[in-house]
């Protein structure tokens, strides 16, 4: 999300908050109430609502049978460098765990459909398992560099022509008992450079 959209969203939220507070001031039951108390109460209510959503989400994942479903992709950045016969992918994944306990898992990265023919494979298993999350909304940063050989008969030009800013990488987090598939829709972080 670019900064302009973030600033515009913040301005809209502030305007809506001011309109809501003015509406509360005009209600008959609050006419004789201290206005400062109304503002403080609104801020407290908003902060409690945010915390309660996190608590409910954590409780939901605690009850579910698939513990890895509590892990979500907070942020992703995939950079690609291409030379004559090899592609180097630099992954930066930020995972957040809404669960309540430590989890150990492996990661499998699925290539975009447009790229699968260039490597003659559908996915790549990251080589540094296991990875860990610790629950309680803790964030885990994963940084990996992957080198992939282009398939026979494939040139760099073929790969560049079939690359776009709208490619979707998928990541499967899995262990012996459960698995979850997470998609990376971050289009603005896509970077493709030639050596």
XYZ file of C-alpha atoms in Angstrom:
195
model
C 0.000 0.000 0.000
C 1.528 3.347 -0.960
C 1.842 6.322 1.398
C -0.855 8.382 -0.368
C -3.499 5.715 0.281
C -2.405 5.394 3.921
C -2.605 9.158 4.503
C -5.979 9.396 2.775
C -7.334 6.521 4.878
C -6.048 8.168 8.073
C -7.702 11.485 7.156
C -11.029 9.746 6.438
C -10.899 7.885 9.779
C -10.136 11.114 11.669
C -13.003 12.957 9.938
C -15.433 10.104 10.707
C -14.245 10.061 14.342
C -14.867 13.833 14.692
C -18.338 13.490 13.144
C -19.147 10.598 15.515
C -17.991 12.573 18.596
C -20.047 15.619 17.526
C -23.036 13.312 17.088
C -22.553 11.993 20.634
C -22.405 15.567 21.968
C -25.808 16.261 20.366
C -27.564 13.224 21.876
C -30.032 14.122 24.615
C -28.586 11.669 27.144
C -25.084 13.202 26.802
C -26.074 16.901 26.783
C -25.165 17.352 30.459
C -22.154 15.021 30.451
C -18.610 16.337 30.495
C -17.394 16.413 26.864
C -13.894 15.343 27.877
C -15.321 12.180 29.457
C -17.094 11.343 26.189
C -13.848 11.710 24.206
C -11.853 9.641 26.724
C -14.591 6.980 26.752
C -14.545 6.797 22.928
C -10.756 6.325 22.874
C -10.971 3.625 25.569
C -13.744 1.832 23.681
C -11.734 1.847 20.454
C -8.615 0.465 22.159
C -10.640 -2.270 23.914
C -12.278 -3.231 20.616
C -8.888 -3.727 18.942
C -7.631 -5.879 21.819
C -10.828 -7.932 21.963
C -10.578 -8.751 18.246
C -7.035 -10.067 18.819
C -8.211 -12.087 21.849
C -11.122 -13.590 19.897
C -8.844 -14.425 16.956
C -6.301 -16.084 19.269
C -9.082 -18.093 20.980
C -10.487 -19.197 17.628
C -7.135 -20.572 16.462
C -6.550 -22.245 19.827
C -9.790 -24.235 19.352
C -9.095 -25.209 15.721
C -7.542 -28.570 14.941
C -4.973 -27.109 12.507
C -2.451 -25.182 14.631
C -0.573 -23.718 11.638
C -3.722 -21.927 10.467
C -2.996 -19.336 13.170
C 0.069 -18.158 11.221
C -0.517 -15.354 8.738
C 1.681 -13.449 6.297
C 2.120 -9.934 7.663
C 4.470 -8.688 4.952
C 6.379 -10.182 2.021
C 9.060 -8.923 -0.304
C 10.497 -11.110 -3.058
C 13.366 -9.769 -5.123
C 14.553 -11.557 -8.246
C 17.920 -11.354 -9.978
C 18.547 -13.133 -13.261
C 21.808 -14.002 -15.002
C 22.222 -16.159 -18.111
C 21.341 -19.527 -16.568
C 20.250 -18.842 -12.987
C 17.603 -16.936 -11.058
C 18.279 -15.798 -7.509
C 15.237 -15.121 -5.344
C 15.681 -13.182 -2.110
C 12.723 -13.807 0.203
C 11.812 -11.584 3.104
C 8.744 -12.954 4.878
C 7.202 -11.533 8.019
C 4.912 -14.088 9.694
C 2.628 -13.321 12.633
C 1.283 -16.125 14.829
C -2.107 -15.644 16.509
C -1.832 -18.979 18.282
C -0.879 -19.657 21.887
C 2.151 -21.936 21.639
C 5.457 -22.514 19.893
C 5.200 -24.208 16.503
C 7.838 -25.845 14.335
C 7.279 -26.041 10.579
C 8.836 -26.183 7.113
C 8.162 -23.850 4.175
C 7.476 -24.765 0.559
C 7.393 -21.911 -1.960
C 5.156 -22.359 -5.021
C 6.197 -20.511 -8.162
C 3.720 -18.409 -10.142
C 2.124 -20.486 -12.897
C 3.917 -18.444 -15.566
C 7.295 -19.481 -14.118
C 6.785 -23.203 -13.505
C 7.800 -24.184 -17.040
C 11.078 -22.255 -16.740
C 12.314 -24.336 -13.803
C 10.472 -27.580 -14.674
C 9.130 -27.662 -11.144
C 6.061 -26.385 -9.366
C 7.625 -25.552 -6.006
C 10.820 -25.245 -4.015
C 11.344 -26.476 -0.451
C 13.315 -23.985 1.585
C 16.448 -25.712 2.788
C 16.831 -24.297 6.286
C 14.003 -25.987 8.193
C 12.699 -26.073 10.730
C 11.277 -22.599 11.248
C 9.590 -21.562 14.472
C 6.801 -19.278 15.637
C 6.060 -18.587 19.258
C 2.377 -17.574 19.285
C 0.846 -14.619 21.122
C 0.989 -12.359 18.037
C 4.783 -12.573 17.852
C 6.318 -11.735 14.485
C 8.932 -13.978 12.870
C 11.177 -12.562 10.122
C 12.410 -15.118 7.609
C 15.087 -14.166 5.114
C 16.282 -16.688 2.552
C 18.173 -16.599 -0.726
C 17.340 -19.273 -3.312
C 19.296 -20.015 -6.492
C 17.423 -21.781 -9.291
C 18.805 -23.093 -12.587
C 16.792 -22.357 -15.710
C 15.521 -25.433 -17.566
C 17.245 -26.614 -20.742
C 16.302 -24.542 -23.775
C 15.025 -21.616 -21.670
C 16.679 -18.242 -22.141
C 16.706 -15.184 -19.919
C 14.603 -13.379 -22.534
C 11.855 -16.021 -22.200
C 11.738 -15.503 -18.447
C 11.756 -11.690 -18.632
C 8.999 -11.656 -21.273
C 6.784 -13.807 -19.052
C 7.329 -11.834 -15.839
C 4.841 -9.260 -14.676
C 4.116 -7.165 -11.594
C 1.048 -9.288 -10.874
C 2.727 -12.587 -10.126
C 1.536 -14.410 -7.017
C 3.876 -16.504 -4.902
C 2.322 -19.037 -2.540
C 3.897 -20.419 0.611
C 2.881 -23.656 2.260
C 3.725 -23.923 5.948
C 3.596 -27.554 7.009
C 4.611 -30.078 9.627
C 3.760 -33.750 10.173
C 0.201 -33.001 11.330
C -1.027 -29.875 9.548
C -0.442 -27.444 6.729
C -1.620 -24.032 5.582
C -1.249 -22.251 2.218
C -0.566 -18.503 2.279
C -0.606 -16.297 -0.838
C 1.603 -13.243 -1.315
C -0.394 -10.549 -3.104
C 2.158 -7.761 -2.526
C 2.480 -6.344 -6.037
C 4.394 -3.183 -5.178
C 7.326 -5.065 -3.626
C 8.043 -7.010 -6.827
C 11.540 -6.265 -8.100
C 13.197 -7.864 -11.146
C 16.794 -7.012 -12.036
C 19.196 -8.465 -14.547
C 22.846 -9.021 -13.710
